[in-house]
Amino acid sequence: MCYAIPGKVVSVDGDTATLEYFGERKKASVIRNGGITPAAGGYAFAQGGIVVDVITESEAVPMLEAWKERFFELKRIDDGIANAKAEGKNDNGIFFKKIESGMLATRSDMEKVLAAGGADGGDAGALESLFSFANHVRAKALGNSCCVHGIIEFSSHCRNACAYCGLNKNNEKIKRYRMGPGEIVETAVHAARSLGFRALVLQSGEDAYYTDEMLAEIVRRIRERCGVLIFMSIGERPFESYKKLYGAGAYGVLLRFETSNPKLYAVMRPGKRLDGRLALIRRLITAKFVVATGFIVGLPGSTNQDLINDILLTKSLRPGMYSFGPLIPHPETALASAPRVPLSQALKAIAVARIADPDSKILATTALETLDRDGRRKGLLAGANSLMINLTPEAYRRDYEIYPGKAGNSGKTQDTIRDTLQLLHSLGRAPTDLER
Ligand code: SAH
């Protein structure tokens, strides 16, 4: 099983390594205090633009042999799909031509595109052409690269009262759990060593039970035993806490700003302010963390203007990855009776984000899959190029209920991995690292 292809190290220049994947060259940074030192002529794994592991020639060669044929076959499949893009009609047609000529999408272009086709049941032809155009833009900018991250949800305790989230502290109906440090480490090491993951997200509610020191120790113990990119998704902590985690080897953070509308933010996250969260996200990006960020699509009270602002704000942050997905109302939250977000709206958000920021990484999220069983595939065909697989131990998985009916809740991890690989194969996507 393999979620990343090793690259041959062509050169190391200061803190930048150049890796080659079957003739394609990509750059990745070397974090000196990470203890991973690639050397020209050797082999390395990169994730999110960072070298996370080095391996020997005798380990790398059989992996590359196994990937070689498939690598070119996948490219052919993706090219076949992405080149068969539909010609847009009317406004879509004018818009696509403009983008193809190298111009940027304006706010008014985005407005028109989001309005095209309306909600579900609208003009299907217009939507299909939009999605296939976005897919074409993705392929042109980044080829068939696709990131696959594993996520471990280690605690469902939370001190916040977010209006959208089932883990909010006022929900007395869900079972709360915490994984012990040893259990988290073992789950992560198993994911990396036995399942082949090279990027892992450690996620929880905002749970002060885990001190910075405890989390740093968990990260250190994982990094001692495996070369993976670790993302912390633990909500707001002081920047200094995140620095400690970086020092321990967690170079990634997944922290969404949730909505770019400050008024809506204050309603959705009682007692919290958008500028506080954004300041943290900005500081993390400046400090060279790989930051995945984004928003929730379809919060009640949000408009297409808000969605455009959400996309443009994400773009302006230049994050390592876009992470956004549709609201799935949870019955034990203030948004219990919020209208269901049409799948088309969630897909349009992906397509518009892709067209607005062609060389970005965009996740097809679990929420999208929860909305529609085929959501990941549809998302990947509307401009997305990253996926997450839930690796939370099966005993806890159902209790991490940020929203109900979460895709991947039932079923075995092994089956999910197999299905995901089949999906990627059928779409011609290869797990090479991406960088802008
Ligand atoms: N406590 C962490 C992790 C939160 S869970 C933090 O605050 O960052 C990860 C994401 O799930 C949240 O950032 C939010 O965008 C999303 N989420 C929560 N409830 C949701 C719901 N009902 N529907 C869709 N997405 C939701």
GROMACS .gro file of C-alpha atoms and ligand atoms in nm:
model
  462
    1MET     CA    1   0.000   0.000   0.000
    2CYS     CA    2   0.142   0.337  -0.089
    3TYR     CA    3   0.005   0.689  -0.070
    4ALA     CA    4   0.316   0.862  -0.180
    5ILE     CA    5   0.578   0.791  -0.442
    6PRO     CA    6   0.940   0.837  -0.339
    7GLY     CA    7   1.133   1.090  -0.541
    8LYS     CA    8   1.494   1.067  -0.646
    9VAL     CA    9   1.691   1.350  -0.488
   10VAL     CA   10   1.849   1.539  -0.778
   11SER     CA   11   2.010   1.812  -0.570
   12VAL     CA   12   1.998   1.986  -0.236
   13ASP     CA   13   2.056   2.356  -0.244
   14GLY     CA   14   2.049   2.517   0.101
   15ASP     CA   15   1.712   2.426   0.248
   16THR     CA   16   1.559   2.321  -0.082
   17ALA     CA   17   1.575   1.972  -0.230
   18THR     CA   18   1.484   1.898  -0.590
   19LEU     CA   19   1.313   1.562  -0.630
   20GLU     CA   20   1.239   1.379  -0.951
   21TYR     CA   21   0.938   1.160  -1.011
   22PHE     CA   22   0.970   0.972  -1.339
   23GLY     CA   23   1.120   1.271  -1.513
   24GLU     CA   24   0.911   1.540  -1.340
   25ARG     CA   25   1.099   1.767  -1.103
   26LYS     CA   26   0.951   1.916  -0.788
   27LYS     CA   27   1.096   2.119  -0.507
   28ALA     CA   28   1.058   2.045  -0.137
   29SER     CA   29   1.201   2.213   0.170
   30VAL     CA   30   1.436   2.049   0.410
   31ILE     CA   31   1.369   2.124   0.776
   32ARG     CA   32   1.709   2.093   0.934
   33ASN     CA   33   1.591   2.041   1.289
   34GLY     CA   34   1.363   1.764   1.165
   35GLY     CA   35   1.661   1.531   1.148
   36ILE     CA   36   1.576   1.420   0.794
   37THR     CA   37   1.868   1.506   0.566
   38PRO     CA   38   1.826   1.414   0.203
   39ALA     CA   39   2.138   1.391  -0.011
   40ALA     CA   40   2.175   1.413  -0.388
   41GLY     CA   41   2.153   1.067  -0.541
   42GLY     CA   42   1.935   0.936  -0.256
   43TYR     CA   43   1.559   0.891  -0.230
   44ALA     CA   44   1.306   1.084  -0.024
   45PHE     CA   45   0.937   1.127   0.043
   46ALA     CA   46   0.791   1.475   0.035
   47GLN     CA   47   0.450   1.590   0.155
   48GLY     CA   48   0.306   1.937   0.135
   49GLY     CA   49   0.634   2.061  -0.008
   50ILE     CA   50   0.840   1.929   0.285
   51VAL     CA   51   1.082   1.637   0.284
   52VAL     CA   52   0.940   1.405   0.552
   53ASP     CA   53   1.154   1.094   0.511
   54VAL     CA   54   1.458   0.955   0.339
   55ILE     CA   55   1.482   0.593   0.233
   56THR     CA   56   1.758   0.373   0.099
   57GLU     CA   57   1.800   0.280  -0.265
   58SER     CA   58   1.710  -0.081  -0.192
   59GLU     CA   59   1.381   0.034  -0.037
   60ALA     CA   60   1.306   0.286  -0.310
   61VAL     CA   61   1.383   0.088  -0.624
   62PRO     CA   62   1.113  -0.180  -0.583
   63MET     CA   63   0.856   0.091  -0.499
   64LEU     CA   64   0.948   0.287  -0.809
   65GLU     CA   65   0.941  -0.028  -1.023
   66ALA     CA   66   0.592  -0.101  -0.894
   67TRP     CA   67   0.477   0.253  -0.969
   68LYS     CA   68   0.646   0.305  -1.303
   69GLU     CA   69   0.394   0.163  -1.543
   70ARG     CA   70   0.099   0.266  -1.338
   71PHE     CA   71   0.231   0.622  -1.315
   72PHE     CA   72   0.213   0.674  -1.691
   73GLU     CA   73  -0.112   0.485  -1.721
   74LEU     CA   74  -0.270   0.712  -1.460
   75LYS     CA   75  -0.151   1.017  -1.649
   76ARG     CA   76  -0.314   0.891  -1.966
   77ILE     CA   77  -0.643   0.830  -1.786
   78ASP     CA   78  -0.642   1.176  -1.630
   79ASP     CA   79  -0.547   1.346  -1.957
   80GLY     CA   80  -0.830   1.163  -2.130
   81ILE     CA   81  -1.084   1.289  -1.879
   82ALA     CA   82  -0.949   1.640  -1.835
   83ASN     CA   83  -0.900   1.713  -2.205
   84ALA     CA   84  -1.256   1.618  -2.291
   85LYS     CA   85  -1.381   1.934  -2.130
   86ALA     CA   86  -1.717   2.066  -2.235
   87GLU     CA   87  -1.737   2.396  -2.417
   88GLY     CA   88  -1.933   2.639  -2.208
   89LYS     CA   89  -2.231   2.817  -2.354
   90ASN     CA   90  -2.341   3.178  -2.306
   91ASP     CA   91  -2.184   3.338  -1.999
   92ASN     CA   92  -1.994   3.022  -1.908
   93GLY     CA   93  -1.844   3.011  -2.257
   94ILE     CA   94  -1.724   3.370  -2.238
   95PHE     CA   95  -1.586   3.309  -1.890
   96PHE     CA   96  -1.397   2.993  -1.985
   97LYS     CA   97  -1.236   3.163  -2.286
   98LYS     CA   98  -1.126   3.449  -2.065
   99ILE     CA   99  -0.964   3.214  -1.812
  100GLU     CA  100  -0.800   3.009  -2.086
  101SER     CA  101  -0.644   3.324  -2.227
  102GLY     CA  102  -0.471   3.367  -1.892
  103MET     CA  103  -0.697   3.629  -1.732
  104LEU     CA  104  -0.809   3.609  -1.372
  105ALA     CA  105  -1.164   3.545  -1.261
  106THR     CA  106  -1.323   3.862  -1.129
  107ARG     CA  107  -1.578   3.882  -0.853
  108SER     CA  108  -1.854   3.945  -1.105
  109ASP     CA  109  -1.747   3.641  -1.312
  110MET     CA  110  -1.774   3.432  -0.996
  111GLU     CA  111  -2.116   3.573  -0.916
  112LYS     CA  112  -2.244   3.479  -1.260
  113VAL     CA  113  -2.095   3.134  -1.241
  114LEU     CA  114  -2.237   3.064  -0.896
  115ALA     CA  115  -2.579   3.177  -1.016
  116ALA     CA  116  -2.560   2.962  -1.331
  117GLY     CA  117  -2.773   2.655  -1.307
  118GLY     CA  118  -2.925   2.768  -0.980
  119ALA     CA  119  -2.961   2.517  -0.701
  120ASP     CA  120  -3.014   2.143  -0.758
  121GLY     CA  121  -3.248   2.085  -1.046
  122GLY     CA  122  -3.119   2.387  -1.233
  123ASP     CA  123  -2.945   2.388  -1.568
  124ALA     CA  124  -2.750   2.065  -1.549
  125GLY     CA  125  -2.566   2.134  -1.876
  126ALA     CA  126  -2.425   2.462  -1.745
  127LEU     CA  127  -2.310   2.296  -1.425
  128GLU     CA  128  -2.150   2.002  -1.602
  129SER     CA  129  -1.956   2.236  -1.825
  130LEU     CA  130  -1.840   2.436  -1.523
  131PHE     CA  131  -1.719   2.127  -1.339
  132SER     CA  132  -1.541   1.982  -1.637
  133PHE     CA  133  -1.377   2.316  -1.710
  134ALA     CA  134  -1.255   2.338  -1.348
  135ASN     CA  135  -1.120   1.984  -1.378
  136HIS     CA  136  -0.935   2.087  -1.693
  137VAL     CA  137  -0.786   2.389  -1.511
  138ARG     CA  138  -0.668   2.155  -1.232
  139ALA     CA  139  -0.502   1.914  -1.473
  140LYS     CA  140  -0.334   2.194  -1.666
  141ALA     CA  141  -0.192   2.355  -1.352
  142LEU     CA  142  -0.096   2.047  -1.150
  143GLY     CA  143  -0.125   1.736  -1.360
  144ASN     CA  144  -0.267   1.428  -1.194
  145SER     CA  145  -0.109   1.476  -0.850
  146CYS     CA  146  -0.337   1.396  -0.562
  147CYS     CA  147  -0.273   1.412  -0.187
  148VAL     CA  148  -0.417   1.146   0.040
  149HIS     CA  149  -0.404   1.224   0.409
  150GLY     CA  150  -0.516   1.009   0.699
  151ILE     CA  151  -0.711   1.162   0.985
  152ILE     CA  152  -0.715   1.042   1.345
  153GLU     CA  153  -0.986   1.198   1.560
  154PHE     CA  154  -0.841   1.160   1.907
  155SER     CA  155  -1.085   1.343   2.135
  156SER     CA  156  -1.451   1.444   2.111
  157HIS     CA  157  -1.436   1.674   2.413
  158CYS     CA  158  -1.475   2.042   2.336
  159ARG     CA  159  -1.493   2.363   2.537
  160ASN     CA  160  -1.665   2.562   2.263
  161ALA     CA  161  -2.027   2.609   2.164
  162CYS     CA  162  -2.002   2.637   1.783
  163ALA     CA  163  -2.353   2.654   1.641
  164TYR     CA  164  -2.277   2.409   1.360
  165CYS     CA  165  -2.080   2.142   1.541
  166GLY     CA  166  -2.215   1.831   1.713
  167LEU     CA  167  -1.919   1.829   1.951
  168ASN     CA  168  -2.030   2.161   2.101
  169LYS     CA  169  -2.009   2.157   2.478
  170ASN     CA  170  -2.385   2.187   2.524
  171ASN     CA  171  -2.458   1.863   2.345
  172GLU     CA  172  -2.523   1.615   2.624
  173LYS     CA  173  -2.635   1.342   2.390
  174ILE     CA  174  -2.304   1.239   2.241
  175LYS     CA  175  -2.057   1.007   2.402
  176ARG     CA  176  -1.730   1.184   2.477
  177TYR     CA  177  -1.401   1.000   2.449
  178ARG     CA  178  -1.033   1.069   2.470
  179MET     CA  179  -0.760   0.851   2.329
  180GLY     CA  180  -0.460   0.812   2.554
  181PRO     CA  181  -0.121   0.939   2.429
  182GLY     CA  182   0.010   0.585   2.375
  183GLU     CA  183  -0.300   0.493   2.178
  184ILE     CA  184  -0.269   0.800   1.956
  185VAL     CA  185   0.097   0.723   1.889
  186GLU     CA  186   0.025   0.359   1.806
  187THR     CA  187  -0.263   0.451   1.574
  188ALA     CA  188  -0.042   0.699   1.391
  189VAL     CA  189   0.255   0.464   1.368
  190HIS     CA  190   0.029   0.189   1.233
  191ALA     CA  191  -0.112   0.432   0.976
  192ALA     CA  192   0.234   0.531   0.862
  193ARG     CA  193   0.418   0.202   0.880
  194SER     CA  194   0.155  -0.057   0.800
  195LEU     CA  195  -0.091   0.141   0.588
  196GLY     CA  196   0.164   0.361   0.410
  197PHE     CA  197   0.035   0.708   0.496
  198ARG     CA  198   0.283   0.994   0.468
  199ALA     CA  199   0.057   1.271   0.597
  200LEU     CA  200  -0.161   1.247   0.905
  201VAL     CA  201  -0.405   1.488   1.066
  202LEU     CA  202  -0.450   1.466   1.443
  203GLN     CA  203  -0.789   1.621   1.511
  204SER     CA  204  -0.999   1.688   1.820
  205GLY     CA  205  -1.249   1.924   1.974
  206GLU     CA  206  -1.086   2.211   2.156
  207ASP     CA  207  -0.976   1.999   2.449
  208ALA     CA  208  -0.751   2.153   2.716
  209TYR     CA  209  -0.703   1.812   2.877
  210TYR     CA  210  -0.408   1.765   2.641
  211THR     CA  211  -0.144   2.014   2.746
  212ASP     CA  212   0.103   2.149   2.491
  213GLU     CA  213   0.365   1.924   2.647
  214MET     CA  214   0.147   1.615   2.611
  215LEU     CA  215   0.077   1.692   2.246
  216ALA     CA  216   0.442   1.771   2.175
  217GLU     CA  217   0.542   1.441   2.331
  218ILE     CA  218   0.287   1.255   2.117
  219VAL     CA  219   0.423   1.424   1.804
  220ARG     CA  220   0.782   1.355   1.902
  221ARG     CA  221   0.713   0.988   1.961
  222ILE     CA  222   0.540   0.953   1.623
  223ARG     CA  223   0.819   1.137   1.442
  224GLU     CA  224   1.085   0.926   1.610
  225ARG     CA  225   0.932   0.620   1.452
  226CYS     CA  226   0.807   0.741   1.116
  227GLY     CA  227   0.861   1.003   0.849
  228VAL     CA  228   0.519   1.164   0.814
  229LEU     CA  229   0.387   1.516   0.780
  230ILE     CA  230   0.173   1.575   1.088
  231PHE     CA  231  -0.108   1.829   1.083
  232MET     CA  232  -0.255   1.940   1.415
  233SER     CA  233  -0.627   2.020   1.401
  234ILE     CA  234  -0.696   2.113   1.761
  235GLY     CA  235  -0.859   2.456   1.734
  236GLU     CA  236  -0.722   2.774   1.878
  237ARG     CA  237  -0.416   2.766   2.099
  238PRO     CA  238  -0.161   3.044   2.143
  239PHE     CA  239   0.090   3.071   1.860
  240GLU     CA  240   0.361   2.971   2.109
  241SER     CA  241   0.184   2.637   2.165
  242TYR     CA  242   0.193   2.571   1.792
  243LYS     CA  243   0.563   2.665   1.785
  244LYS     CA  244   0.628   2.399   2.048
  245LEU     CA  245   0.446   2.146   1.833
  246TYR     CA  246   0.651   2.254   1.532
  247GLY     CA  247   0.964   2.199   1.738
  248ALA     CA  248   0.841   1.847   1.812
  249GLY     CA  249   0.788   1.781   1.440
  250ALA     CA  250   0.430   1.884   1.355
  251TYR     CA  251   0.481   2.118   1.060
  252GLY     CA  252   0.119   2.125   0.951
  253VAL     CA  253  -0.197   2.283   1.093
  254LEU     CA  254  -0.557   2.237   0.980
  255LEU     CA  255  -0.753   2.534   1.104
  256ARG     CA  256  -1.048   2.674   0.912
  257PHE     CA  257  -1.161   3.033   0.953
  258GLU     CA  258  -1.516   2.893   0.903
  259THR     CA  259  -1.662   3.208   0.743
  260SER     CA  260  -1.514   3.534   0.617
  261ASN     CA  261  -1.821   3.724   0.737
  262PRO     CA  262  -1.736   3.864   1.084
  263LYS     CA  263  -2.101   3.907   1.187
  264LEU     CA  264  -2.193   3.554   1.086
  265TYR     CA  265  -1.877   3.427   1.256
  266ALA     CA  266  -1.981   3.586   1.587
  267VAL     CA  267  -2.319   3.414   1.564
  268MET     CA  268  -2.173   3.077   1.470
  269ARG     CA  269  -1.895   3.081   1.727
  270PRO     CA  270  -2.035   3.250   2.038
  271GLY     CA  271  -1.777   3.448   2.231
  272LYS     CA  272  -1.522   3.426   1.947
  273ARG     CA  273  -1.402   3.673   1.689
  274LEU     CA  274  -1.302   3.615   1.330
  275ASP     CA  275  -1.002   3.847   1.351
  276GLY     CA  276  -0.853   3.646   1.638
  277ARG     CA  277  -0.869   3.321   1.443
  278LEU     CA  278  -0.746   3.483   1.123
  279ALA     CA  279  -0.451   3.642   1.302
  280LEU     CA  280  -0.347   3.298   1.425
  281ILE     CA  281  -0.385   3.143   1.077
  282ARG     CA  282  -0.178   3.425   0.925
  283ARG     CA  283   0.095   3.391   1.187
  284LEU     CA  284   0.116   3.017   1.130
  285ILE     CA  285   0.150   3.067   0.756
  286THR     CA  286   0.417   3.334   0.804
  287ALA     CA  287   0.605   3.097   1.037
  288LYS     CA  288   0.613   2.843   0.749
  289PHE     CA  289   0.364   2.592   0.883
  290VAL     CA  290   0.183   2.405   0.605
  291VAL     CA  291  -0.166   2.538   0.676
  292ALA     CA  292  -0.489   2.387   0.549
  293THR     CA  293  -0.772   2.633   0.590
  294GLY     CA  294  -1.112   2.724   0.457
  295PHE     CA  295  -1.476   2.755   0.547
  296ILE     CA  296  -1.816   2.591   0.572
  297VAL     CA  297  -2.035   2.618   0.260
  298GLY     CA  298  -2.401   2.701   0.321
  299LEU     CA  299  -2.408   2.834   0.677
  300PRO     CA  300  -2.759   2.976   0.725
  301GLY     CA  301  -2.755   3.347   0.652
  302SER     CA  302  -2.459   3.324   0.414
  303THR     CA  303  -2.492   3.444   0.056
  304ASN     CA  304  -2.306   3.379  -0.267
  305GLN     CA  305  -2.121   3.704  -0.194
  306ASP     CA  306  -2.001   3.550   0.131
  307LEU     CA  307  -1.894   3.236  -0.054
  308ILE     CA  308  -1.693   3.447  -0.299
  309ASN     CA  309  -1.536   3.631  -0.005
  310ASP     CA  310  -1.458   3.295   0.159
  311ILE     CA  311  -1.281   3.174  -0.155
  312LEU     CA  312  -1.092   3.501  -0.209
  313LEU     CA  313  -0.987   3.516   0.155
  314THR     CA  314  -0.854   3.160   0.137
  315LYS     CA  315  -0.668   3.249  -0.181
  316SER     CA  316  -0.517   3.562  -0.028
  317LEU     CA  317  -0.377   3.354   0.258
  318ARG     CA  318  -0.186   3.135   0.007
  319PRO     CA  319  -0.248   2.827   0.223
  320GLY     CA  320  -0.089   2.486   0.174
  321MET     CA  321  -0.435   2.349   0.114
  322TYR     CA  322  -0.798   2.456   0.084
  323SER     CA  323  -1.029   2.268   0.319
  324PHE     CA  324  -1.397   2.349   0.288
  325GLY     CA  325  -1.717   2.153   0.274
  326PRO     CA  326  -2.093   2.181   0.301
  327LEU     CA  327  -2.275   2.224   0.632
  328ILE     CA  328  -2.437   1.901   0.744
  329PRO     CA  329  -2.691   2.008   1.007
  330HIS     CA  330  -2.658   1.823   1.336
  331PRO     CA  331  -2.984   1.761   1.528
  332GLU     CA  332  -2.831   1.861   1.862
  333THR     CA  333  -2.715   2.204   1.748
  334ALA     CA  334  -2.868   2.544   1.690
  335LEU     CA  335  -2.855   2.468   1.316
  336ALA     CA  336  -3.061   2.148   1.345
  337SER     CA  337  -3.326   2.270   1.105
  338ALA     CA  338  -3.097   2.454   0.864
  339PRO     CA  339  -3.173   2.373   0.500
  340ARG     CA  340  -2.971   2.098   0.339
  341VAL     CA  341  -2.693   2.240   0.121
  342PRO     CA  342  -2.748   2.134  -0.241
  343LEU     CA  343  -2.467   1.914  -0.370
  344SER     CA  344  -2.441   2.145  -0.669
  345GLN     CA  345  -2.357   2.438  -0.441
  346ALA     CA  346  -2.077   2.244  -0.270
  347LEU     CA  347  -1.937   2.142  -0.610
  348LYS     CA  348  -1.967   2.495  -0.749
  349ALA     CA  349  -1.762   2.618  -0.454
  350ILE     CA  350  -1.487   2.371  -0.550
  351ALA     CA  351  -1.503   2.467  -0.918
  352VAL     CA  352  -1.490   2.839  -0.849
  353ALA     CA  353  -1.203   2.800  -0.599
  354ARG     CA  354  -1.010   2.597  -0.858
  355ILE     CA  355  -1.065   2.851  -1.134
  356ALA     CA  356  -0.976   3.138  -0.897
  357ASP     CA  357  -0.659   2.966  -0.774
  358PRO     CA  358  -0.550   2.716  -1.040
  359ASP     CA  359  -0.243   2.568  -0.873
  360SER     CA  360  -0.389   2.516  -0.526
  361LYS     CA  361  -0.456   2.195  -0.339
  362ILE     CA  362  -0.827   2.154  -0.275
  363LEU     CA  363  -0.970   1.881  -0.058
  364ALA     CA  364  -1.279   1.684  -0.148
  365THR     CA  365  -1.401   1.662   0.212
  366THR     CA  366  -1.583   1.396   0.410
  367ALA     CA  367  -1.879   1.634   0.444
  368LEU     CA  368  -1.912   1.632   0.065
  369GLU     CA  369  -1.918   1.255   0.069
  370THR     CA  370  -2.173   1.262   0.350
  371LEU     CA  371  -2.398   1.478   0.135
  372ASP     CA  372  -2.371   1.240  -0.159
  373ARG     CA  373  -2.225   0.889  -0.161
  374ASP     CA  374  -2.041   0.972  -0.478
  375GLY     CA  375  -1.936   1.314  -0.348
  376ARG     CA  376  -1.562   1.253  -0.342
  377ARG     CA  377  -1.557   1.144  -0.705
  378LYS     CA  378  -1.776   1.437  -0.809
  379GLY     CA  379  -1.555   1.674  -0.610
  380LEU     CA  380  -1.238   1.538  -0.771
  381LEU     CA  381  -1.402   1.591  -1.111
  382ALA     CA  382  -1.501   1.950  -1.025
  383GLY     CA  383  -1.151   2.072  -0.940
  384ALA     CA  384  -1.049   1.901  -0.614
  385ASN     CA  385  -0.720   1.713  -0.588
  386SER     CA  386  -0.685   1.592  -0.230
  387LEU     CA  387  -0.861   1.343  -0.006
  388MET     CA  388  -0.867   1.241   0.356
  389ILE     CA  389  -0.923   0.892   0.486
  390ASN     CA  390  -1.062   0.839   0.835
  391LEU     CA  391  -0.821   0.628   1.040
  392THR     CA  392  -0.982   0.684   1.380
  393PRO     CA  393  -0.999   0.349   1.558
  394GLU     CA  394  -1.334   0.190   1.481
  395ALA     CA  395  -1.429   0.185   1.851
  396TYR     CA  396  -1.438   0.567   1.860
  397ARG     CA  397  -1.531   0.662   1.509
  398ARG     CA  398  -1.906   0.694   1.553
  399ASP     CA  399  -1.864   0.909   1.861
  400TYR     CA  400  -1.671   1.179   1.679
  401GLU     CA  401  -1.995   1.330   1.566
  402ILE     CA  402  -1.924   1.678   1.431
  403TYR     CA  403  -2.220   1.602   1.205
  404PRO     CA  404  -2.443   1.297   1.173
  405GLY     CA  405  -2.403   1.016   0.923
  406LYS     CA  406  -2.038   1.097   0.859
  407ALA     CA  407  -1.916   0.906   0.556
  408GLY     CA  408  -1.669   0.634   0.646
  409ASN     CA  409  -1.822   0.588   0.992
  410SER     CA  410  -1.926   0.236   0.928
  411GLY     CA  411  -1.713  -0.011   0.743
  412LYS     CA  412  -1.356  -0.115   0.786
  413THR     CA  413  -1.057   0.110   0.736
  414GLN     CA  414  -0.905  -0.140   0.494
  415ASP     CA  415  -1.219  -0.127   0.277
  416THR     CA  416  -1.217   0.252   0.274
  417ILE     CA  417  -0.853   0.252   0.170
  418ARG     CA  418  -0.920   0.000  -0.107
  419ASP     CA  419  -1.221   0.197  -0.233
  420THR     CA  420  -1.022   0.519  -0.228
  421LEU     CA  421  -0.736   0.369  -0.426
  422GLN     CA  422  -0.981   0.229  -0.677
  423LEU     CA  423  -1.143   0.568  -0.709
  424LEU     CA  424  -0.809   0.742  -0.763
  425HIS     CA  425  -0.708   0.481  -1.013
  426SER     CA  426  -1.031   0.513  -1.208
  427LEU     CA  427  -0.977   0.890  -1.229
  428GLY     CA  428  -0.607   0.862  -1.311
  429ARG     CA  429  -0.476   1.040  -1.003
  430ALA     CA  430  -0.130   0.963  -0.863
  431PRO     CA  431  -0.003   1.035  -0.514
  432THR     CA  432   0.295   1.251  -0.603
  433ASP     CA  433   0.365   1.544  -0.379
  434LEU     CA  434   0.249   1.877  -0.508
  435GLU     CA  435   0.396   2.217  -0.475
  436ARG     CA  436   0.305   2.545  -0.629
  437SAH     N1  437  -1.176   2.178   1.704
  437SAH     C1  438  -1.104   2.194   1.581
  437SAH     C2  439  -1.145   2.092   1.477
  437SAH     C3  440  -1.288   2.108   1.439
  437SAH     S1  441  -1.365   1.985   1.341
  437SAH     C4  442  -1.119   2.336   1.533
  437SAH     O1  443  -1.195   2.412   1.590
  437SAH     O2  444  -1.051   2.374   1.440
  437SAH     C5  445  -1.313   2.031   1.181
  437SAH     C6  446  -1.410   2.114   1.099
  437SAH     O3  447  -1.534   2.049   1.083
  437SAH     C7  448  -1.447   2.248   1.156
  437SAH     O4  449  -1.345   2.342   1.140
  437SAH     C8  450  -1.574   2.283   1.079
  437SAH     O5  451  -1.545   2.361   0.964
  437SAH     C9  452  -1.626   2.146   1.033
  437SAH     N2  453  -1.760   2.119   1.085
  437SAH    C10  454  -1.800   2.118   1.213
  437SAH     N3  455  -1.933   2.091   1.220
  437SAH    C11  456  -1.977   2.077   1.093
  437SAH    C12  457  -2.105   2.047   1.035
  437SAH     N4  458  -2.214   2.030   1.109
  437SAH     N5  459  -2.112   2.038   0.901
  437SAH    C13  460  -2.003   2.056   0.824
  437SAH     N6  461  -1.882   2.084   0.873
  437SAH    C14  462  -1.867   2.094   1.006
   0.00000   0.00000   0.00000
